[in-house]
Amino acid sequence: MVTPLRVVIALCLVAPFVAMLWVGSYAKTDPTLIGIPFFYWYQMAWVLISTVLTVLAYQLWQRDQRARASRKGGASQ
């Protein structure tokens, strides 16, 4: 069953892949950040962003599962 919550979860998990596979958007050296070319610090920023998005997706999934279990009477615990 597709719900708005599950769509948000999917977007949280797909966004890092899209950002990293679209190399043309970050294959440049400028702007630099403390002497580090954009190409490198962009990828390192996505490591942190991906972590946050994965944790968020996990928490949303847990919320969805608890809601489904409560609707079924808690039998699936």
Short mmCIF file of N, CA, C and O in Angstrom, two decimals:
data_model
loop_
_atom_site.label_atom_id
_atom_site.label_comp_id
_atom_site.label_asym_id
_atom_site.label_seq_id
_atom_site.Cartn_x
_atom_site.Cartn_y
_atom_site.Cartn_z
N MET A 1 0.84 -1.17 0.00
CA MET A 1 0.00 0.00 0.00
C MET A 1 0.90 1.24 0.00
O MET A 1 1.80 1.36 0.81
N VAL A 2 0.64 2.14 -0.91
CA VAL A 2 1.42 3.37 -1.01
C VAL A 2 0.70 4.46 -0.21
O VAL A 2 -0.45 4.77 -0.47
N THR A 3 1.40 4.98 0.76
CA THR A 3 0.87 6.08 1.58
C THR A 3 1.81 7.27 1.44
O THR A 3 2.96 7.11 1.04
N PRO A 4 1.35 8.47 1.79
CA PRO A 4 2.24 9.63 1.73
C PRO A 4 3.50 9.45 2.59
O PRO A 4 4.59 9.87 2.19
N LEU A 5 3.35 8.80 3.73
CA LEU A 5 4.51 8.57 4.60
C LEU A 5 5.54 7.68 3.91
O LEU A 5 6.74 7.94 3.97
N ARG A 6 5.08 6.68 3.23
CA ARG A 6 6.00 5.78 2.52
C ARG A 6 6.67 6.46 1.33
O ARG A 6 7.81 6.15 0.99
N VAL A 7 5.98 7.40 0.72
CA VAL A 7 6.58 8.18 -0.36
C VAL A 7 7.72 9.04 0.20
O VAL A 7 8.80 9.13 -0.40
N VAL A 8 7.51 9.64 1.36
CA VAL A 8 8.56 10.44 2.01
C VAL A 8 9.75 9.56 2.36
O VAL A 8 10.91 9.94 2.16
N ILE A 9 9.49 8.36 2.87
CA ILE A 9 10.56 7.42 3.20
C ILE A 9 11.37 7.09 1.94
O ILE A 9 12.61 7.11 1.96
N ALA A 10 10.68 6.81 0.86
CA ALA A 10 11.37 6.48 -0.40
C ALA A 10 12.21 7.66 -0.89
O ALA A 10 13.35 7.47 -1.35
N LEU A 11 11.67 8.86 -0.79
CA LEU A 11 12.43 10.04 -1.22
C LEU A 11 13.68 10.23 -0.37
O LEU A 11 14.74 10.61 -0.89
N CYS A 12 13.57 9.98 0.92
CA CYS A 12 14.74 10.09 1.81
C CYS A 12 15.83 9.11 1.41
O CYS A 12 17.02 9.42 1.52
N LEU A 13 15.44 7.94 0.95
CA LEU A 13 16.43 6.92 0.59
C LEU A 13 16.96 7.07 -0.83
O LEU A 13 18.09 6.69 -1.12
N VAL A 14 16.18 7.66 -1.73
CA VAL A 14 16.58 7.80 -3.12
C VAL A 14 17.41 9.07 -3.36
O VAL A 14 18.29 9.08 -4.22
N ALA A 15 17.15 10.11 -2.59
CA ALA A 15 17.83 11.40 -2.80
C ALA A 15 19.35 11.30 -2.84
O ALA A 15 19.98 11.87 -3.74
N PRO A 16 20.00 10.59 -1.90
CA PRO A 16 21.47 10.50 -1.98
C PRO A 16 21.97 9.82 -3.25
O PRO A 16 22.99 10.22 -3.81
N PHE A 17 21.25 8.80 -3.72
CA PHE A 17 21.66 8.13 -4.95
C PHE A 17 21.59 9.08 -6.15
O PHE A 17 22.50 9.13 -6.96
N VAL A 18 20.50 9.80 -6.24
CA VAL A 18 20.33 10.74 -7.35
C VAL A 18 21.41 11.81 -7.29
O VAL A 18 22.03 12.16 -8.31
N ALA A 19 21.66 12.34 -6.10
CA ALA A 19 22.67 13.39 -5.95
C ALA A 19 24.07 12.91 -6.35
O ALA A 19 24.83 13.66 -6.96
N MET A 20 24.40 11.68 -6.02
CA MET A 20 25.73 11.16 -6.33
C MET A 20 25.85 10.67 -7.77
O MET A 20 26.93 10.74 -8.35
N LEU A 21 24.77 10.20 -8.35
CA LEU A 21 24.83 9.72 -9.73
C LEU A 21 24.79 10.84 -10.75
O LEU A 21 25.17 10.63 -11.91
N TRP A 22 24.34 12.01 -10.36
CA TRP A 22 24.29 13.17 -11.25
C TRP A 22 25.62 13.91 -11.15
O TRP A 22 25.72 15.01 -10.63
N VAL A 23 26.67 13.30 -11.66
CA VAL A 23 28.04 13.79 -11.51
C VAL A 23 28.23 15.16 -12.14
O VAL A 23 28.97 16.00 -11.62
N GLY A 24 27.56 15.43 -13.22
CA GLY A 24 27.71 16.72 -13.90
C GLY A 24 27.37 17.91 -13.02
O GLY A 24 27.86 19.02 -13.26
N SER A 25 26.57 17.69 -11.98
CA SER A 25 26.17 18.81 -11.12
C SER A 25 27.28 19.21 -10.14
O SER A 25 27.27 20.33 -9.64
N TYR A 26 28.23 18.32 -9.90
CA TYR A 26 29.28 18.65 -8.93
C TYR A 26 30.69 18.38 -9.43
O TYR A 26 31.65 18.50 -8.65
N ALA A 27 30.87 18.10 -10.70
CA ALA A 27 32.19 17.83 -11.26
C ALA A 27 32.90 19.14 -11.61
O ALA A 27 33.10 19.46 -12.77
N LYS A 28 33.26 19.88 -10.58
CA LYS A 28 33.97 21.16 -10.76
C LYS A 28 34.82 21.42 -9.52
O LYS A 28 34.67 20.77 -8.50
N THR A 29 35.72 22.36 -9.64
CA THR A 29 36.61 22.66 -8.51
C THR A 29 36.14 23.85 -7.70
O THR A 29 36.46 23.95 -6.52
N ASP A 30 35.43 24.78 -8.31
CA ASP A 30 34.98 25.97 -7.59
C ASP A 30 33.52 25.81 -7.17
O ASP A 30 32.72 25.24 -7.92
N PRO A 31 33.11 26.27 -6.05
CA PRO A 31 33.85 27.01 -5.04
C PRO A 31 34.62 26.06 -4.11
O PRO A 31 34.21 24.93 -3.90
N THR A 32 35.71 26.54 -3.62
CA THR A 32 36.49 25.75 -2.67
C THR A 32 36.06 26.11 -1.25
O THR A 32 35.58 27.20 -0.98
N LEU A 33 36.22 25.17 -0.36
CA LEU A 33 35.91 25.35 1.05
C LEU A 33 37.15 25.00 1.84
O LEU A 33 37.58 23.85 1.83
N ILE A 34 37.75 25.99 2.47
CA ILE A 34 39.03 25.89 3.18
C ILE A 34 40.08 25.14 2.34
O ILE A 34 40.80 24.28 2.82
N GLY A 35 40.12 25.47 1.07
CA GLY A 35 41.10 24.90 0.15
C GLY A 35 40.72 23.56 -0.45
O GLY A 35 41.48 23.01 -1.25
N ILE A 36 39.55 23.03 -0.11
CA ILE A 36 39.11 21.74 -0.65
C ILE A 36 38.19 22.01 -1.84
O ILE A 36 37.21 22.74 -1.72
N PRO A 37 38.50 21.41 -3.00
CA PRO A 37 37.66 21.63 -4.17
C PRO A 37 36.22 21.15 -3.95
O PRO A 37 35.96 20.23 -3.19
N PHE A 38 35.30 21.79 -4.65
CA PHE A 38 33.87 21.50 -4.52
C PHE A 38 33.58 20.02 -4.71
O PHE A 38 32.77 19.44 -3.98
N PHE A 39 34.22 19.40 -5.69
CA PHE A 39 33.99 17.98 -5.98
C PHE A 39 34.11 17.11 -4.73
O PHE A 39 33.30 16.20 -4.51
N TYR A 40 35.09 17.39 -3.89
CA TYR A 40 35.33 16.56 -2.71
C TYR A 40 34.43 16.93 -1.54
O TYR A 40 33.87 16.06 -0.87
N TRP A 41 34.30 18.24 -1.26
CA TRP A 41 33.49 18.57 -0.09
C TRP A 41 32.02 18.34 -0.32
O TRP A 41 31.26 18.06 0.61
N TYR A 42 31.56 18.39 -1.56
CA TYR A 42 30.16 18.07 -1.89
C TYR A 42 29.87 16.60 -1.55
O TYR A 42 28.85 16.28 -0.95
N GLN A 43 30.78 15.73 -1.94
CA GLN A 43 30.60 14.31 -1.64
C GLN A 43 30.66 14.03 -0.14
O GLN A 43 29.87 13.22 0.38
N MET A 44 31.55 14.69 0.55
CA MET A 44 31.63 14.50 2.00
C MET A 44 30.38 15.05 2.70
O MET A 44 29.91 14.47 3.68
N ALA A 45 29.83 16.13 2.20
CA ALA A 45 28.59 16.67 2.77
C ALA A 45 27.46 15.66 2.59
O ALA A 45 26.63 15.48 3.49
N TRP A 46 27.44 14.98 1.46
CA TRP A 46 26.39 14.00 1.23
C TRP A 46 26.53 12.77 2.11
O TRP A 46 25.54 12.07 2.36
N VAL A 47 27.71 12.48 2.60
CA VAL A 47 27.86 11.40 3.58
C VAL A 47 27.05 11.74 4.83
O VAL A 47 26.29 10.91 5.34
N LEU A 48 27.19 12.97 5.30
CA LEU A 48 26.44 13.40 6.49
C LEU A 48 24.94 13.51 6.19
O LEU A 48 24.11 13.06 6.99
N ILE A 49 24.60 14.10 5.05
CA ILE A 49 23.19 14.24 4.67
C ILE A 49 22.53 12.87 4.53
O ILE A 49 21.40 12.66 4.98
N SER A 50 23.24 11.92 3.93
CA SER A 50 22.70 10.57 3.76
C SER A 50 22.44 9.90 5.10
O SER A 50 21.44 9.20 5.26
N THR A 51 23.33 10.12 6.04
CA THR A 51 23.15 9.56 7.37
C THR A 51 21.88 10.10 8.01
O THR A 51 21.06 9.34 8.54
N VAL A 52 21.70 11.40 7.94
CA VAL A 52 20.51 12.03 8.52
C VAL A 52 19.25 11.53 7.82
O VAL A 52 18.25 11.19 8.48
N LEU A 53 19.27 11.45 6.50
CA LEU A 53 18.09 10.99 5.76
C LEU A 53 17.77 9.52 6.05
O LEU A 53 16.60 9.14 6.12
N THR A 54 18.79 8.69 6.21
CA THR A 54 18.56 7.28 6.52
C THR A 54 17.96 7.12 7.91
O THR A 54 17.04 6.33 8.11
N VAL A 55 18.47 7.87 8.88
CA VAL A 55 17.90 7.82 10.24
C VAL A 55 16.46 8.30 10.21
O VAL A 55 15.58 7.69 10.84
N LEU A 56 16.19 9.37 9.49
CA LEU A 56 14.83 9.88 9.38
C LEU A 56 13.91 8.84 8.73
O LEU A 56 12.79 8.60 9.22
N ALA A 57 14.37 8.20 7.66
CA ALA A 57 13.57 7.17 6.99
C ALA A 57 13.29 6.01 7.94
O ALA A 57 12.17 5.48 8.00
N TYR A 58 14.27 5.62 8.73
CA TYR A 58 14.09 4.52 9.69
C TYR A 58 13.05 4.89 10.75
O TYR A 58 12.17 4.10 11.07
N GLN A 59 13.14 6.09 11.28
CA GLN A 59 12.18 6.53 12.29
C GLN A 59 10.77 6.61 11.72
O GLN A 59 9.80 6.21 12.37
N LEU A 60 10.64 7.10 10.50
CA LEU A 60 9.33 7.16 9.85
C LEU A 60 8.79 5.76 9.59
O LEU A 60 7.59 5.50 9.74
N TRP A 61 9.66 4.85 9.21
CA TRP A 61 9.24 3.46 8.98
C TRP A 61 8.75 2.83 10.28
O TRP A 61 7.73 2.13 10.29
N GLN A 62 9.47 3.06 11.36
CA GLN A 62 9.04 2.53 12.65
C GLN A 62 7.68 3.09 13.04
O GLN A 62 6.81 2.36 13.54
N ARG A 63 7.46 4.38 12.82
CA ARG A 63 6.17 5.01 13.11
C ARG A 63 5.07 4.36 12.26
O ARG A 63 3.99 4.06 12.76
N ASP A 64 5.35 4.13 11.00
CA ASP A 64 4.38 3.51 10.10
C ASP A 64 4.04 2.09 10.57
O ASP A 64 2.87 1.71 10.58
N GLN A 65 5.04 1.33 10.96
CA GLN A 65 4.80 -0.03 11.42
C GLN A 65 3.99 -0.07 12.71
O GLN A 65 3.12 -0.92 12.88
N ARG A 66 4.29 0.85 13.64
CA ARG A 66 3.51 0.92 14.88
C ARG A 66 2.06 1.29 14.59
O ARG A 66 1.14 0.73 15.19
N ALA A 67 1.84 2.21 13.67
CA ALA A 67 0.48 2.62 13.31
C ALA A 67 -0.27 1.46 12.67
O ALA A 67 -1.45 1.23 12.98
N ARG A 68 0.38 0.70 11.81
CA ARG A 68 -0.27 -0.46 11.18
C ARG A 68 -0.59 -1.52 12.21
O ARG A 68 -1.65 -2.14 12.16
N ALA A 69 0.32 -1.75 13.17
CA ALA A 69 0.09 -2.74 14.21
C ALA A 69 -1.08 -2.34 15.11
O ALA A 69 -1.90 -3.18 15.50
N SER A 70 -1.18 -1.08 15.42
CA SER A 70 -2.27 -0.62 16.29
C SER A 70 -3.62 -0.71 15.56
O SER A 70 -4.65 -0.96 16.20
N ARG A 71 -3.62 -0.52 14.25
CA ARG A 71 -4.87 -0.66 13.49
C ARG A 71 -5.32 -2.10 13.40
O ARG A 71 -6.50 -2.39 13.30
N LYS A 72 -4.36 -3.02 13.46
CA LYS A 72 -4.70 -4.44 13.41
C LYS A 72 -4.95 -5.01 14.80
O LYS A 72 -5.09 -6.21 14.94
N GLY A 73 -4.94 -4.19 15.81
CA GLY A 73 -5.19 -4.66 17.16
C GLY A 73 -3.96 -5.08 17.91
O GLY A 73 -4.04 -5.71 18.95
N GLY A 74 -2.79 -4.77 17.37
CA GLY A 74 -1.54 -5.08 18.06
C GLY A 74 -1.15 -6.53 17.96
O GLY A 74 -0.26 -7.00 18.64
N ALA A 75 -1.78 -7.30 17.09
CA ALA A 75 -1.50 -8.74 16.99
C ALA A 75 -0.16 -9.02 16.33
O ALA A 75 0.39 -10.10 16.51
N SER A 76 0.40 -8.10 15.59
CA SER A 76 1.64 -8.38 14.85
C SER A 76 2.89 -7.88 15.57
O SER A 76 3.86 -7.52 14.95
N GLN A 77 2.88 -7.93 16.87
CA GLN A 77 4.08 -7.47 17.61
C GLN A 77 5.03 -8.58 17.87
O GLN A 77 4.89 -9.62 18.22
#
